CSV table of C-alpha atoms in Angstrom, one decimal:
chain,number,residue,atom,x,y,z
A,1,MET,CA,0.1,0.0,0.1
A,2,THR,CA,0.9,3.5,-0.4
A,3,VAL,CA,1.2,6.3,2.5
A,4,SER,CA,0.9,10.0,1.0
A,5,HIS,CA,2.4,13.1,2.7
A,6,HIS,CA,1.3,16.2,1.0
A,7,HIS,CA,2.6,19.3,1.7
A,8,THR,CA,1.2,22.6,0.3
A,9,VAL,CA,2.9,25.6,0.7
A,10,THR,CA,2.2,28.9,2.2
A,11,SER,CA,3.2,31.8,4.2
A,12,THR,CA,4.6,31.7,7.7
A,13,SER,CA,5.7,34.3,10.3
A,14,ARG,CA,9.3,35.7,11.0
A,15,ALA,CA,10.1,34.1,13.7
A,16,THR,CA,8.9,30.6,13.3
A,17,LEU,CA,7.3,28.5,10.9
A,18,ALA,CA,3.7,27.8,11.7
A,19,LEU,CA,2.9,24.6,13.3
A,20,LEU,CA,0.8,23.2,10.3
A,21,PHE,CA,-0.7,19.9,12.1
A,22,GLY,CA,-2.2,17.9,9.3
A,23,ALA,CA,0.2,18.7,6.6
A,24,LEU,CA,0.9,15.2,6.5
A,25,LEU,CA,-2.2,12.5,5.2
A,26,LEU,CA,-1.7,8.6,6.5
A,27,ALA,CA,-3.9,6.5,4.2
A,28,GLY,CA,-4.3,2.9,5.4
A,29,CYS,CA,-5.5,-0.4,4.7
A,30,SER,CA,-6.1,-3.4,6.8
A,31,THR,CA,-2.9,-6.0,6.1
A,32,THR,CA,-1.5,-9.2,6.9
A,33,ALA,CA,1.2,-9.3,9.4
A,34,THR,CA,4.7,-9.1,7.3
A,35,GLU,CA,8.8,-8.7,8.3
A,36,PRO,CA,9.1,-5.1,8.2
A,37,GLN,CA,11.3,-3.2,5.8
A,38,ARG,CA,12.7,0.2,5.2
A,39,PRO,CA,9.7,2.0,3.0
A,40,MET,CA,10.3,2.9,-0.5
A,41,ALA,CA,10.3,6.9,-0.4
A,42,ASN,CA,10.1,9.2,-3.2
A,43,ILE,CA,9.0,12.5,-3.3
A,44,GLU,CA,7.4,14.3,-6.2
A,45,ILE,CA,7.4,18.4,-6.7
A,46,HIS,CA,4.3,20.2,-7.8
A,47,GLU,CA,5.4,23.4,-7.7
A,48,ALA,CA,1.9,25.1,-7.7
A,49,VAL,CA,1.1,23.9,-4.9
A,50,GLY,CA,4.0,22.2,-3.3
A,51,PHE,CA,5.2,18.6,-3.0
A,52,THR,CA,4.2,14.7,-2.2
A,53,ILE,CA,6.3,12.0,-0.3
A,54,ILE,CA,5.1,8.7,-1.3
A,55,GLU,CA,6.5,6.1,0.9
A,56,GLU,CA,5.0,2.0,0.1
A,57,VAL,CA,4.5,0.7,3.7
A,58,HIS,CA,2.2,-1.5,5.3
A,59,VAL,CA,-0.6,0.6,7.6
A,60,SER,CA,-3.5,-0.8,9.1
A,61,ASP,CA,-7.0,0.9,9.5
A,62,ALA,CA,-6.7,1.0,13.1
A,63,ASP,CA,-3.8,3.0,12.8
A,64,ARG,CA,-4.9,5.5,10.4
A,65,LEU,CA,-7.8,6.3,12.2
A,66,ARG,CA,-6.0,6.5,15.7
A,67,TYR,CA,-3.1,8.9,13.4
A,68,ASP,CA,-6.2,11.1,12.1
A,69,GLU,CA,-7.6,10.8,15.9
A,70,ALA,CA,-4.1,12.6,17.3
A,71,LEU,CA,-4.4,15.6,14.7
A,72,ARG,CA,-7.9,16.6,15.7
A,73,TYR,CA,-6.1,16.0,19.1
A,74,LEU,CA,-3.7,18.9,17.9
A,75,ARG,CA,-5.3,21.1,16.1
A,76,ASP,CA,-7.6,21.9,19.3
A,77,GLY,CA,-4.4,22.4,21.4
A,78,SER,CA,-4.8,19.2,23.5
A,79,LEU,CA,-0.8,18.2,22.9
A,80,GLU,CA,-0.7,16.0,25.4
A,81,ARG,CA,-3.6,13.6,24.3
A,82,GLY,CA,-2.6,14.0,20.6
A,83,ILE,CA,1.2,13.2,21.3
A,84,ALA,CA,0.5,10.2,23.6
A,85,ILE,CA,-1.7,9.1,20.4
A,86,LEU,CA,0.7,9.8,18.0
A,87,GLU,CA,3.5,7.8,20.0
A,88,GLU,CA,1.1,4.6,19.5
A,89,VAL,CA,1.0,4.9,16.0
A,90,ALA,CA,4.7,5.7,15.4
A,91,ALA,CA,5.1,2.3,17.7
A,92,ALA,CA,2.5,0.5,15.8
A,93,ALA,CA,4.2,1.7,12.1
A,94,PRO,CA,7.4,2.4,13.1
A,95,LEU,CA,8.3,2.4,9.4
A,96,VAL,CA,6.0,5.9,8.4
A,97,THR,CA,7.6,9.0,8.8
A,98,ALA,CA,4.4,11.3,9.4
A,99,PRO,CA,3.9,10.4,12.9
A,100,ARG,CA,7.3,11.0,13.4
A,101,ILE,CA,7.2,14.6,11.9
A,102,ASP,CA,4.1,15.4,13.8
A,103,LEU,CA,5.5,14.1,16.6
A,104,GLY,CA,8.5,16.5,16.5
A,105,ILE,CA,6.5,19.5,15.6
A,106,ALA,CA,3.9,18.8,18.7
A,107,TYR,CA,6.8,18.3,21.1
A,108,HIS,CA,8.4,21.7,19.8
A,109,ARG,CA,5.3,23.0,20.3
A,110,GLN,CA,4.9,21.9,23.7
A,111,GLY,CA,8.7,23.0,24.6
A,112,ASN,CA,10.0,19.9,24.7
A,113,LEU,CA,12.7,20.5,22.0
A,114,GLU,CA,14.7,17.3,22.9
A,115,ALA,CA,12.3,14.9,22.6
A,116,ALA,CA,11.5,17.0,19.2
A,117,GLU,CA,15.1,16.4,17.8
A,118,ALA,CA,15.0,13.1,18.4
A,119,ASN,CA,11.4,12.0,16.4
A,120,LEU,CA,12.8,14.6,13.6
A,121,LYS,CA,15.9,12.4,13.3
A,122,GLN,CA,13.9,9.2,13.3
A,123,ALA,CA,12.1,10.5,9.9
A,124,LEU,CA,15.1,11.3,8.7
A,125,GLU,CA,16.3,7.5,8.9
A,126,LEU,CA,13.5,6.3,7.7
A,127,ASN,CA,13.3,9.3,4.6
A,128,ALA,CA,16.7,11.3,4.3
A,129,ASN,CA,15.2,13.4,2.0
A,130,HIS,CA,12.2,14.8,3.9
A,131,PRO,CA,12.2,18.5,3.3
A,132,VAL,CA,9.6,19.3,6.1
A,133,ALA,CA,11.4,17.0,9.0
A,134,HIS,CA,15.0,19.1,7.4
A,135,ASN,CA,12.7,22.4,8.0
A,136,GLU,CA,11.6,21.1,11.5
A,137,LEU,CA,14.9,20.1,12.5
A,138,GLY,CA,16.5,23.3,11.4
A,139,ILE,CA,13.7,25.2,13.6
A,140,VAL,CA,14.6,23.2,16.7
A,141,TYR,CA,18.2,23.6,16.1
A,142,ARG,CA,17.9,27.4,15.9
A,143,LYS,CA,15.5,27.4,19.4
A,144,SER,CA,18.5,25.1,21.2
A,145,GLY,CA,21.2,27.7,19.6
A,146,ARG,CA,22.7,25.1,17.4
A,147,PHE,CA,22.8,28.2,14.7
A,148,ALA,CA,25.1,26.3,11.8
A,149,GLU,CA,23.8,22.8,12.3
A,150,ALA,CA,20.1,24.8,11.8
A,151,LYS,CA,21.5,26.5,8.4
A,152,GLN,CA,22.2,22.8,7.3
A,153,SER,CA,19.1,21.6,7.8
A,154,TYR,CA,17.4,24.3,6.1
A,155,GLU,CA,19.8,24.0,3.1
A,156,ALA,CA,19.2,20.1,3.5
A,157,ALA,CA,15.0,21.0,2.9
A,158,ILE,CA,15.5,23.6,-0.1
A,159,ALA,CA,18.1,21.0,-2.2
A,160,VAL,CA,15.5,18.7,-1.7
A,161,TYR,CA,12.7,21.4,-3.0
A,162,PRO,CA,13.8,24.5,-4.3
A,163,GLY,CA,10.6,26.0,-4.1
A,164,TYR,CA,10.1,26.0,-0.4
A,165,HIS,CA,9.4,28.7,1.1
A,166,HIS,CA,9.5,28.0,4.2
A,167,ALA,CA,12.7,27.0,4.3
A,168,ARG,CA,14.0,29.7,2.4
A,169,ARG,CA,12.4,32.6,4.9
A,170,ASN,CA,13.5,30.4,8.3
A,171,LEU,CA,16.9,30.6,6.7
A,172,ALA,CA,16.8,34.3,5.8
A,173,ILE,CA,16.0,35.4,9.1
A,174,LEU,CA,18.3,32.7,10.4
A,175,CYS,CA,21.5,34.3,8.6
A,176,ASP,CA,19.9,37.8,9.2
A,177,LEU,CA,19.5,38.1,13.1
A,178,TYR,CA,21.9,35.0,14.2
A,179,LEU,CA,24.6,34.8,11.7
A,180,ALA,CA,25.0,38.4,10.8
A,181,ASP,CA,25.9,37.0,7.1
A,182,LEU,CA,23.9,39.6,5.5
A,183,ASP,CA,24.8,38.2,1.8
A,184,CYS,CA,23.5,35.2,2.9
A,185,ALA,CA,20.3,37.0,4.5
A,186,LEU,CA,19.6,39.0,1.3
A,187,SER,CA,20.3,36.2,-1.3
A,188,GLN,CA,17.8,33.9,0.5
A,189,TYR,CA,14.9,37.2,1.1
A,190,GLU,CA,15.1,37.9,-2.3
A,191,ALA,CA,14.4,33.8,-3.4
A,192,TYR,CA,11.8,33.9,-0.7
A,193,MET,CA,10.0,37.3,-2.6
A,194,ALA,CA,10.4,35.4,-5.5
A,195,THR,CA,8.1,33.0,-4.8
A,196,VAL,CA,5.9,35.3,-2.3
A,197,PRO,CA,5.6,38.1,-4.2
A,198,ALA,CA,2.9,39.6,-2.0
A,199,ASP,CA,4.3,39.5,2.0
A,200,ALA,CA,5.1,42.9,2.7
A,201,GLU,CA,6.7,42.4,5.8
A,202,ALA,CA,9.5,40.7,4.0
A,203,SER,CA,9.6,43.0,1.7
A,204,MET,CA,10.3,45.3,4.7
A,205,TRP,CA,12.9,43.5,5.9
A,206,ILE,CA,14.6,43.5,2.8
A,207,ALA,CA,14.6,47.1,2.7
A,208,ASP,CA,16.2,47.5,6.4
A,209,LEU,CA,18.9,44.5,5.1
A,210,ARG,CA,20.0,46.6,2.1
A,211,ASN,CA,20.1,49.9,4.4
A,212,ARG,CA,22.3,48.3,6.7
A,213,MET,CA,24.6,46.9,3.7
A,214,GLY,CA,24.8,50.7,2.4
A,215,ASN,CA,22.9,49.4,-0.6
């Protein structure tokens, strides 16, 4: 069977990426027990709307329903309950990245950066080219003060999907406010604006940055 994670790109705040629970969609079907194998992952790029990650794995209907239930709790702000259910789903479906990424986002929102990092790294062990996992891990690294690692994570997300403007914006902010690398910041802001030209706030940041650079 196929598990697909569809990510639609949207604009975010300057400080962090919006916590978009439900961006990872888990589809399931009843299966017989089989020997676990690493999923075959593939990324499909859709420039107008984002990208889709496809993994060939076995997921039961019960696990899919529990996953949907966990996302409802997270959307409602019931982090503790949502996390508890996601942990159960992740244990029952250990080869699926979606619950691990959502756990990373949920733990990050809860303030548990150590658990967030651990789950996002587990997702990347399953799919080393998952842009969402790289971007979210970059945010965790930035909040942990590990700026060089954050930069590497954002760049890894962009390498997979150059149109991923969440990661572009996060990288621009990192270079601007935390690394004092103004050339990096300007290039990333401009690349971001090429994708999201209506972001008036980012336009002001670019003007301010150029002023500081003497341009």
